[in-house]
XYZ file of C-alpha atoms in Angstrom:
536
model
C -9.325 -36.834 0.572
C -11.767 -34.676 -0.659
C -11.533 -31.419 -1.774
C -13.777 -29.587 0.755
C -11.438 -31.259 3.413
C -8.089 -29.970 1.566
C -9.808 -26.468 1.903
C -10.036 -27.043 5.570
C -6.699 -28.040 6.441
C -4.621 -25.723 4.540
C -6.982 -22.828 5.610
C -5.726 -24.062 9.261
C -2.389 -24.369 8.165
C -2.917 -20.641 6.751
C -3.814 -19.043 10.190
C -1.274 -21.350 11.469
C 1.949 -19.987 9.164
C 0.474 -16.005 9.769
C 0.705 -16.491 13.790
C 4.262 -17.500 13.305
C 4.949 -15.114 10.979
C 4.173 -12.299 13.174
C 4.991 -14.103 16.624
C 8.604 -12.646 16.438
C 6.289 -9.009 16.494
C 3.627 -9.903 18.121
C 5.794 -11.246 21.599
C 7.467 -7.760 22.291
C 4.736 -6.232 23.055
C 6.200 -3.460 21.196
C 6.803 -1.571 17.625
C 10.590 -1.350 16.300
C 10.723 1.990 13.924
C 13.926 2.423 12.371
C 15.427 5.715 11.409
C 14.111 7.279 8.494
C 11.453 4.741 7.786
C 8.223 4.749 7.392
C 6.675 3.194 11.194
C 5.811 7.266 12.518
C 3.686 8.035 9.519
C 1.283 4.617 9.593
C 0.866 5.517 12.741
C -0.454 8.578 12.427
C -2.708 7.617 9.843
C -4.260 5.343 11.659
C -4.904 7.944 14.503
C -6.572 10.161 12.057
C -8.778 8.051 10.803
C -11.568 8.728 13.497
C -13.597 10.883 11.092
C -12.581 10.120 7.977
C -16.062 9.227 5.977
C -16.852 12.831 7.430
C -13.660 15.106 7.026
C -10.329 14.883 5.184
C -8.148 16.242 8.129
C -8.162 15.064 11.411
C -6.564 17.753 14.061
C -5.725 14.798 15.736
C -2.706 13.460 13.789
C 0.335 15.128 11.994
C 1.369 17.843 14.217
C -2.278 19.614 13.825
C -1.375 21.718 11.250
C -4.563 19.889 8.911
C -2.750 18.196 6.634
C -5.286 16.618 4.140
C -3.751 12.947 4.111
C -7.047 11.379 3.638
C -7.005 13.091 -0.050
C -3.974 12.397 -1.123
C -3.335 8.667 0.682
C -5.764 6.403 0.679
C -7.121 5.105 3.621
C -9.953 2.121 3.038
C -7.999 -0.828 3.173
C -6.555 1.122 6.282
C -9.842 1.284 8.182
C -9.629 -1.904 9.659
C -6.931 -0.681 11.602
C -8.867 1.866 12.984
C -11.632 -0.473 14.254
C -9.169 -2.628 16.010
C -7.899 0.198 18.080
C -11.634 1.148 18.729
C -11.722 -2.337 20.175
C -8.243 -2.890 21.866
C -7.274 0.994 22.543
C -3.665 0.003 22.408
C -2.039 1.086 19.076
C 1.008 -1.611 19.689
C -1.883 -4.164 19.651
C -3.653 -2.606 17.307
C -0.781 -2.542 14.476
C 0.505 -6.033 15.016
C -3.255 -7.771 14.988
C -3.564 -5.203 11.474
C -0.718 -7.104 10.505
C -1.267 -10.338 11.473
C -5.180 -10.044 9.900
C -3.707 -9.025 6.339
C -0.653 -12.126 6.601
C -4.282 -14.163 6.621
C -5.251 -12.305 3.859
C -2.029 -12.239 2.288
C -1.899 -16.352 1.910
C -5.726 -16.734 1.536
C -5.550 -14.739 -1.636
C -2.202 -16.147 -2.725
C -3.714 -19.673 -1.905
C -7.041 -19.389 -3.875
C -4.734 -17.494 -7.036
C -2.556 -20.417 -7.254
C -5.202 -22.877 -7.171
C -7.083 -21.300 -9.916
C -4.199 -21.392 -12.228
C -2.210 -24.322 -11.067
C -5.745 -27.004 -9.827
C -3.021 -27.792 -7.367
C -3.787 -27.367 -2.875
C -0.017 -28.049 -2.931
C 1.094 -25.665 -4.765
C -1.214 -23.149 -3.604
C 0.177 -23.796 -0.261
C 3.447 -23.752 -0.935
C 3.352 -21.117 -2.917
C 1.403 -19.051 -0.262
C 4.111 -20.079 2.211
C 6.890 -18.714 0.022
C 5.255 -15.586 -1.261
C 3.939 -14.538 1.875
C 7.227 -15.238 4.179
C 9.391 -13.557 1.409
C 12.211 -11.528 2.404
C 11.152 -8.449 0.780
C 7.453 -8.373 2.244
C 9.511 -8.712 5.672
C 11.167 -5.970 4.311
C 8.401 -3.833 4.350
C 6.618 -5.128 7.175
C 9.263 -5.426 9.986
C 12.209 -2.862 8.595
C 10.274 0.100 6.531
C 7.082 0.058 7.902
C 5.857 0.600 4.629
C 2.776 -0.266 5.621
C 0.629 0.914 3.008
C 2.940 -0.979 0.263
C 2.982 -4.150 2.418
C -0.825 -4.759 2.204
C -0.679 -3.780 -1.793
C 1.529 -6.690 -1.584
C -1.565 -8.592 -0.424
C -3.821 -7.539 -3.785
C -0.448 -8.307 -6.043
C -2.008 -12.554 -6.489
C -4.903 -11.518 -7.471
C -3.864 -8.949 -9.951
C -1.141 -11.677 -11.454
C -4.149 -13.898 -11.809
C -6.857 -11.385 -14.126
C -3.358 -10.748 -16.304
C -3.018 -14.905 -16.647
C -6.722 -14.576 -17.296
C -6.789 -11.839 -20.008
C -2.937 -11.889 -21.502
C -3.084 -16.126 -21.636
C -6.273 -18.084 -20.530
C -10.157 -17.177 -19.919
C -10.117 -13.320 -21.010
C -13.802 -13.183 -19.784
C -12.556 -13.781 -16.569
C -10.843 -9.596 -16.882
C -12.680 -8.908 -13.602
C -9.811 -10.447 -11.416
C -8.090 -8.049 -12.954
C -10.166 -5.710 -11.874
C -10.897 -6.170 -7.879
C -6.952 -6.661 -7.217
C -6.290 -3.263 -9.656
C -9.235 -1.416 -7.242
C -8.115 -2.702 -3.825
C -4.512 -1.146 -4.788
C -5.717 2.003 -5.416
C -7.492 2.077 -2.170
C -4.517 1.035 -0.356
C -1.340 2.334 -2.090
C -1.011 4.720 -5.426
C 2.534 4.074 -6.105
C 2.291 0.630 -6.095
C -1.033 0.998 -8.591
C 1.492 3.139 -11.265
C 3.924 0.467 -10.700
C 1.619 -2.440 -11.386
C 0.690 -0.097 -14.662
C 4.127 -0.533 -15.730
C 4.347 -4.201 -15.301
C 1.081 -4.837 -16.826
C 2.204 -2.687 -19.687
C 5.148 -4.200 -20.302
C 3.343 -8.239 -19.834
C 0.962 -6.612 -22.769
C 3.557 -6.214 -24.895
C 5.851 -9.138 -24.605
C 2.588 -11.393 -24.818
C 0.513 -10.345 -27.254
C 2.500 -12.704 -29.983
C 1.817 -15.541 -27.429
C -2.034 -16.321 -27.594
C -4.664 -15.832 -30.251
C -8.086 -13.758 -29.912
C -5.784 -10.717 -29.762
C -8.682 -8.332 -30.034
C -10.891 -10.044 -27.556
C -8.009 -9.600 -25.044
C -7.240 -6.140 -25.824
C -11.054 -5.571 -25.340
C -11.103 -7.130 -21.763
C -8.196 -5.479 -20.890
C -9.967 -1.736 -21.954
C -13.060 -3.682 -19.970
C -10.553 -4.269 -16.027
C -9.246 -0.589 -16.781
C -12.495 1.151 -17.183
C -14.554 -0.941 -14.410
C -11.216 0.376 -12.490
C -11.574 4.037 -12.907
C -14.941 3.462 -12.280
C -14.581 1.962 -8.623
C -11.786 4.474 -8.029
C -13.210 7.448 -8.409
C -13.380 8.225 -4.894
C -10.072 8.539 -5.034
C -8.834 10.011 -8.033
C -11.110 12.812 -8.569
C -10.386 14.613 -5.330
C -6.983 13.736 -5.199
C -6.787 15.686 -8.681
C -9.311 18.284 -7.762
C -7.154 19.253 -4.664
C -3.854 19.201 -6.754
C -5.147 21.458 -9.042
C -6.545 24.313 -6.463
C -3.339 25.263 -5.156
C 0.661 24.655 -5.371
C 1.223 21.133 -2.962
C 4.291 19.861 -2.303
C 4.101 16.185 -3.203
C 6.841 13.309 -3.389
C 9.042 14.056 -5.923
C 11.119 11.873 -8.264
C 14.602 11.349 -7.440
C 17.886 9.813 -8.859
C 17.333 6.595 -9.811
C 20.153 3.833 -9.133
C 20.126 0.120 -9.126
C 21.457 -2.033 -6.366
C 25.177 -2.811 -5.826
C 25.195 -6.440 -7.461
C 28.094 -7.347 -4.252
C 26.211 -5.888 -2.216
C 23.105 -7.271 -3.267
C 24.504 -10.348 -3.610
C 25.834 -10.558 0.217
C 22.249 -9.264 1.648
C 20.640 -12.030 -0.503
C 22.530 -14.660 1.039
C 22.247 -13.353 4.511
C 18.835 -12.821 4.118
C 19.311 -9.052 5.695
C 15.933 -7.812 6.156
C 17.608 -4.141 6.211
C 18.168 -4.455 2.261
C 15.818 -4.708 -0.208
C 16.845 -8.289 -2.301
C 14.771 -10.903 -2.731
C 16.442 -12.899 0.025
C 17.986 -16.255 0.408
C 15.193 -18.777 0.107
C 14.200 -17.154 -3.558
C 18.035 -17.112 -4.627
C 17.783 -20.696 -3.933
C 14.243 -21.419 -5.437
C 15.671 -19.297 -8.326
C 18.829 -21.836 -9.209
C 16.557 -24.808 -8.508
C 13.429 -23.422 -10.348
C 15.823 -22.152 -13.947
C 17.685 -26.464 -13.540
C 14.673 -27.480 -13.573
C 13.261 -24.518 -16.450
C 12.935 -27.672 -19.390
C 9.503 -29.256 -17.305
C 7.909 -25.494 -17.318
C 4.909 -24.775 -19.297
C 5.217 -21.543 -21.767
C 3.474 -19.594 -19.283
C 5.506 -20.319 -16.285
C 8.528 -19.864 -18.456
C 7.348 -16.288 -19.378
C 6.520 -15.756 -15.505
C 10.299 -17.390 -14.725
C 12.457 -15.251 -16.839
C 10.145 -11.963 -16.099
C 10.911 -12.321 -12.878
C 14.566 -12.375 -13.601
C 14.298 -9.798 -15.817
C 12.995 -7.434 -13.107
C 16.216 -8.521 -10.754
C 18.464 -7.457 -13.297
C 16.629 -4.106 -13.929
C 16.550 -3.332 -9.794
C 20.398 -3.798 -9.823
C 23.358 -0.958 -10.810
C 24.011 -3.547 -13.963
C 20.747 -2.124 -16.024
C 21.040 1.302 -17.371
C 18.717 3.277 -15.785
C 20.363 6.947 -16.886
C 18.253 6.240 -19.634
C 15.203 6.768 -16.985
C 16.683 9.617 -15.429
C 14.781 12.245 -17.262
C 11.063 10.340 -17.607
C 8.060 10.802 -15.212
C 9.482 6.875 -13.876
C 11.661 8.369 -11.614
C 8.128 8.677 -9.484
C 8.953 5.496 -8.280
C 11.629 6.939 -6.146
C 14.031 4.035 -5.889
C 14.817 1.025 -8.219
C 14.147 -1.767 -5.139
C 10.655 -1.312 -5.575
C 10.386 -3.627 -8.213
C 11.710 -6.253 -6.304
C 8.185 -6.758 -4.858
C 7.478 -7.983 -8.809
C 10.478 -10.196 -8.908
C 9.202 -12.037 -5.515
C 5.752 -12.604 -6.795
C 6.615 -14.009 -10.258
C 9.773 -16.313 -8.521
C 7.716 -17.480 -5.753
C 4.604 -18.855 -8.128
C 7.367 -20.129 -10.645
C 9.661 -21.473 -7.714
C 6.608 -23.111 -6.148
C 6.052 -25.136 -8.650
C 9.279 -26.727 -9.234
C 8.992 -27.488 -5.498
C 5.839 -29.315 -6.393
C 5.415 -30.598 -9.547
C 7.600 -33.946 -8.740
C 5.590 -34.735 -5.876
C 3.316 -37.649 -6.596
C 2.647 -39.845 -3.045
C 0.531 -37.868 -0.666
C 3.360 -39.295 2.064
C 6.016 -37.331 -0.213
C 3.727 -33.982 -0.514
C 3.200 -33.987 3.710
C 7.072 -34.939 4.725
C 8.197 -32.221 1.316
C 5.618 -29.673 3.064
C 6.806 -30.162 6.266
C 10.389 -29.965 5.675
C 9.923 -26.291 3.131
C 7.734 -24.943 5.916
C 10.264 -25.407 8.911
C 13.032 -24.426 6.894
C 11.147 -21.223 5.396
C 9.782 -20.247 9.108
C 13.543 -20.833 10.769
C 14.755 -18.548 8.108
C 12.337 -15.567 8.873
C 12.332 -15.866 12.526
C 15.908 -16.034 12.797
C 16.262 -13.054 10.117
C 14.072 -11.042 11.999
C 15.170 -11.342 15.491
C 18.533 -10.292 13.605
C 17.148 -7.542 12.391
C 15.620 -5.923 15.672
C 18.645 -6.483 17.560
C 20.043 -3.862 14.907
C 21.354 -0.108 16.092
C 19.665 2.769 14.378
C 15.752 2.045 15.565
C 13.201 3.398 18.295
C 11.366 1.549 20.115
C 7.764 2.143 20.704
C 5.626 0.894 23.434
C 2.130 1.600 23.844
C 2.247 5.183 25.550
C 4.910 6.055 22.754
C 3.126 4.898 19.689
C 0.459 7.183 20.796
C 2.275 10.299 21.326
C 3.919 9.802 18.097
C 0.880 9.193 15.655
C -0.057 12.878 16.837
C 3.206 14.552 17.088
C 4.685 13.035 14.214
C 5.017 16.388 11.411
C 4.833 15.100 8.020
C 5.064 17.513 5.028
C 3.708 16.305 1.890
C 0.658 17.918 0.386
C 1.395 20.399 2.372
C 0.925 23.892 0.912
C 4.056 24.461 -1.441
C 5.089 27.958 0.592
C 4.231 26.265 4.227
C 7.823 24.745 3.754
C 9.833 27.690 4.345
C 7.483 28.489 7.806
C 8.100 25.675 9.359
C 8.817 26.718 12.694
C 5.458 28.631 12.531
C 3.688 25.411 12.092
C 5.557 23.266 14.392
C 4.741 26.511 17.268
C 1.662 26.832 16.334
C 2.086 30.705 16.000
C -0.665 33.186 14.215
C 0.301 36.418 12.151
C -1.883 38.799 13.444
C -1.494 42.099 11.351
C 2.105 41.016 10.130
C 2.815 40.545 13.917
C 3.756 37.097 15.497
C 1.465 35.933 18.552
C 0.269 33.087 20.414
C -3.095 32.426 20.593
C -4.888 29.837 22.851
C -6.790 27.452 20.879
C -8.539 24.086 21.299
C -8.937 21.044 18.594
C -11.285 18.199 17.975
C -10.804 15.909 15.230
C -12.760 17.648 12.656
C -12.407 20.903 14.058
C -9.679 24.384 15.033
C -11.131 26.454 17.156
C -10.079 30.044 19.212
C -11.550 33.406 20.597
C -10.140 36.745 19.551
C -11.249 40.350 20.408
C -10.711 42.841 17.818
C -10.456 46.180 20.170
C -9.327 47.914 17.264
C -11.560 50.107 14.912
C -9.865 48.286 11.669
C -10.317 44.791 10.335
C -7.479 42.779 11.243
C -6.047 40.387 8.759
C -5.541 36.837 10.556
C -2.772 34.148 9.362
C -3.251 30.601 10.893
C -1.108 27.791 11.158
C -3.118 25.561 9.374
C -3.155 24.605 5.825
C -5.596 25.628 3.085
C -7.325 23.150 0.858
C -10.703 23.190 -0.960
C -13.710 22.637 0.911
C -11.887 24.652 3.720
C -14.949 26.445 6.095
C -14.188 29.484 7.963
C -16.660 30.702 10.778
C -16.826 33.770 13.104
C -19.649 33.392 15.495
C -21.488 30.627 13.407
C -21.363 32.459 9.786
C -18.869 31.757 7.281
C -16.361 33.755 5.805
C -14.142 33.741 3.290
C -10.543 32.450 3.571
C -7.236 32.338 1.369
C -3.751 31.088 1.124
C -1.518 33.724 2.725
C 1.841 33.969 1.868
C 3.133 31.910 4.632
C 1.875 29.116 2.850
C -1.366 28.725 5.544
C -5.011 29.733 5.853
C -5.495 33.598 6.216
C -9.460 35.483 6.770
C -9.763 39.083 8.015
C -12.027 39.536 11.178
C -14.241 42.599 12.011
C -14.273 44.442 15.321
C -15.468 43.032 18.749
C -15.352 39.669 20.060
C -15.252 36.527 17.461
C -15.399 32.919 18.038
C -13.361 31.203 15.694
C -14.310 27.350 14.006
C -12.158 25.845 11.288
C -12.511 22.796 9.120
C -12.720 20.667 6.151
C -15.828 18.992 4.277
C -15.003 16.536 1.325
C -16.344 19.220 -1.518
C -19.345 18.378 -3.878
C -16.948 17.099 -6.127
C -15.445 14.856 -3.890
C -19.060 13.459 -2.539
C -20.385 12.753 -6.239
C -16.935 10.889 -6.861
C -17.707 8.931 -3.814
C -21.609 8.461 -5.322
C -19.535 7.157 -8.366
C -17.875 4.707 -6.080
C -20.667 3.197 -4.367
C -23.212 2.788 -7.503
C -20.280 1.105 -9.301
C -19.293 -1.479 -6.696
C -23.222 -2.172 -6.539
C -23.191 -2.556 -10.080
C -19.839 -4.533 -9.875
C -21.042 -7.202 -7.716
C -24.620 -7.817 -9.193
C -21.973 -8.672 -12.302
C -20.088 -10.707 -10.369
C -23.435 -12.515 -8.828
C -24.823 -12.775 -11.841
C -21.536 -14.368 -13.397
C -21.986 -17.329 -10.497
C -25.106 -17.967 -10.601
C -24.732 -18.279 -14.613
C -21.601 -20.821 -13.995
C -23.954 -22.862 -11.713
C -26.452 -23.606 -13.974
């Protein structure tokens, strides 16, 4: 067969394994949001996103307070989202077709990685079977809602393959590196510190492994900087914004590992409500290490790393140690099970695979690891959402919530101890409480107030203050501040004012995007330019 039709089949096979991975969704008609995960919040960023190339708050989502989410999260690898509700106008829809559309994604990328490194279709397929069906991405997907670290998931091949390129193969290839580093920081920035970390630690481990130490180093400094480059859009106003006035952002908190019973039990059970790397990667795990004497170096490396990181997510590593270091951003130890599915699903794959000789053997093997992997995931998630503890969202619901939904990070830092102010949407007028009628767009706040008095009055709204905030009273701007409630405060003059609020992207923020733009430009004339060399 050639390899053209290979291409073909298990690109039908992909769309194939993503409908049935999201069928157990997909048939409800509904969204399951568990308590105190993360369903509300996607939600509502995906409402907000209807003028987000113009404006950094949307009125629209997050209780209407003007919560800048659009600095501080990013949202491109979100948009997509946004364009399928334009189309369907049912958010249910909408999130499970998101979904399903980045599972494609998901084994298209983990497909082509494999492939490069392996020259194998059946490995790559397996591999993008197992990866992308892995209890943990269900995890995210169908329990959390961690939506914006399920698609970083999706970039997680991709940035596996530029370190196999730089760290131990073709360093000239450092731009893999680079596009699956980028996408991540448009999509999730904890997972991008995280994948620092790894990376950082694969640096050091293998740079006794391979020669042309220097020329590696060099690409390496070459995928960072392109990086920074493309993500400027990002980082610059995020920083800009940080540093205008006090936010509060997530905060660290005590780090512990997993019970090792308790993981232990979950893992077996495949519980979807932990965060283990689930049954069929215990068993690829035993299988993969009997089997560790027919690994290459490489896949060795990639085998024990990925034990390595189970051992470090569980209460048996140390991690007092990390108590009292800036790591305790990551907020809890399970994270880096995410790393310890990637590297034991590539290394796992191939053990599956590497026997296989007949092309009889490869279909019946292929057939038999894709029923059992599917009955494992449907049947673990249909356990899952018959759990207690969870809403359930239809379409009329989903929408109410993705604009009520209050959510106070980057928030202003006093806001927190006003927060029935916010929530009542109550003005200070002169020190003294009041309702005032007001009506909201996306981009924009607006009321009416007549100042009968002969004195300026002194005006505290419920909304937050950010740079690149614009005040106007009857057309002309004015100046605003942060009041000591934590919100936006102006003074008004006598007589009757109309009242318009909202936020531009600053100048700052525009030339970072400017940044952006020319670099990807640049960025894929190199990339051109690289193919049409290889061609020749």
């Amino acid at each position: 067969m050639s390899n053209k039709k290979k291409c073909i089949i298990s690109f039908m096979l992909i769309l194939f394994f993503s409908v049935i991975y999201m069928l157990p969704s997909m048939v409800t008609k509904n969204i399951y949001h568990f308590t105190d995960q993360d369903t509300a919040f996607h939600l509502s960023r995906i409402n907000g996103l209807s003028n987000a190339f113009s404006s950094p708050v949307n009125f629209n989502n997050f209780g209407g307070n003007g919560t800048a989410m659009n600095v501080f999260y990013p949202w491109l690898t979100l948009y997509p989202a946004y364009i399928l509700l334009q189309i369907t106008g049912n958010l249910v829809v909408t999130y499970n077709l998101y979904y399903l559309f980045f599972t494609i994604i998901t084994m298209t990328l983990s497909y082509v990685c494999m492939y490069k490194i392996q020259k194998s279709h059946f490995s790559a397929i397996v591999f993008s079977l197992i990866y992308s069906f892995a209890s943990y991405r269900s995890t995210d997907i169908y329990f959390r809602g961690s939506l914006g670290e399920a698609i970083a998931l999706t970039f997680m091949p991709l940035i596996f393959l530029g370190c196999y390129y730089i760290f131990f193969s073709d360093y000239k290839k450092w731009y893999w590196l680079t596009i699956g580093m980028t996408l991540t920081v448009y999509t999730h920035l904890l997972s991008v510190l995280l994948n620092v970390l790894i990376i950082f630690i694969v640096f050091l481990l293998s740079i006794y492994l391979k020669n042309d130490k220097k020329e590696r180093i060099f690409a390496l400094i070459k995928a960072t900087t392109c990086t920074l480059f493309l993500s400027a859009a990002v980082f610059i106003p995020m920083f800009q914004q940080s540093n205008f006035v006090e936010l509060k952002v997530p905060k660290g908190g005590t780090l512990r590992g997993l019970s090792v019973s308790e993981y232990l039990s979950a893992t077996l059970n495949n519980n979807l409500s932990y965060f283990g790397i689930g049954f069929i990667l215990f068993f690829l795990t035993i299988h993969t290490y009997n089997r560790r004497k027919n690994l290459t170096k490489f896949n060795l490396f990639v085998f024990f790393m990925g034990v390595l990181i189970i051992y470090t997510s569980t209460s048996l590593f140390p991690w007092f140690i990390i108590q009292k270091t800036p790591l305790t951003v990551i907020q809890f130890s399970w994270r880096l099970t995410a790393y310890a599915t990637l590297f034991l699903s590539y290394t796992g794959s191939i053990s599956l695979t590497s026997y296989t000789e007949t092309r009889r053997k490869k279909i019946n093997k292929l057939l038999f690891i894709s029923a059992f992997v599917i009955l494992i995931h449907v049947v673990s998630v249909e356990h899952l959402i018959t759990q207690d503890g969870k809403d359930i969202y239809n379409s009329n619901e989903a929408n109410l919530v993705s604009q009520s939904y209050i959510h106070t990070d980057y928030a202003n830092e006093k806001s927190l101890n006003n927060s029935d102010m916010l929530r009542k949407k109550e003005f200070i007028i002169n020190d003294v409480p009041q309702n005032v009628d007001f009506s909201i767009t996306a981009s924009t706040f607006s009321f009416s107030y007549d100042n009968n008095s002969n004195q300026p009055v002194n005006i505290i709204t419920p909304l937050y203050f950010y740079k690149g905030q614009v005040v106007q009273q009857n057309g002309e701007k004015i100046n605003s501040s942060l009041s000591k409630y934590g919100t936006t405060q102006f003074k008004l003059g006598t007589g009757k004012s109309t009242i318009k609020i909202f936020y531009k992207y600053t100048k700052l923020a525009r030339f970072a995007q400017i940044i952006s733009l020319v670099s990807v430009i640049l960025f894929i004339l190199y990339l051109l330019k690289k193919i049409s060399f290889q061609k020749r």
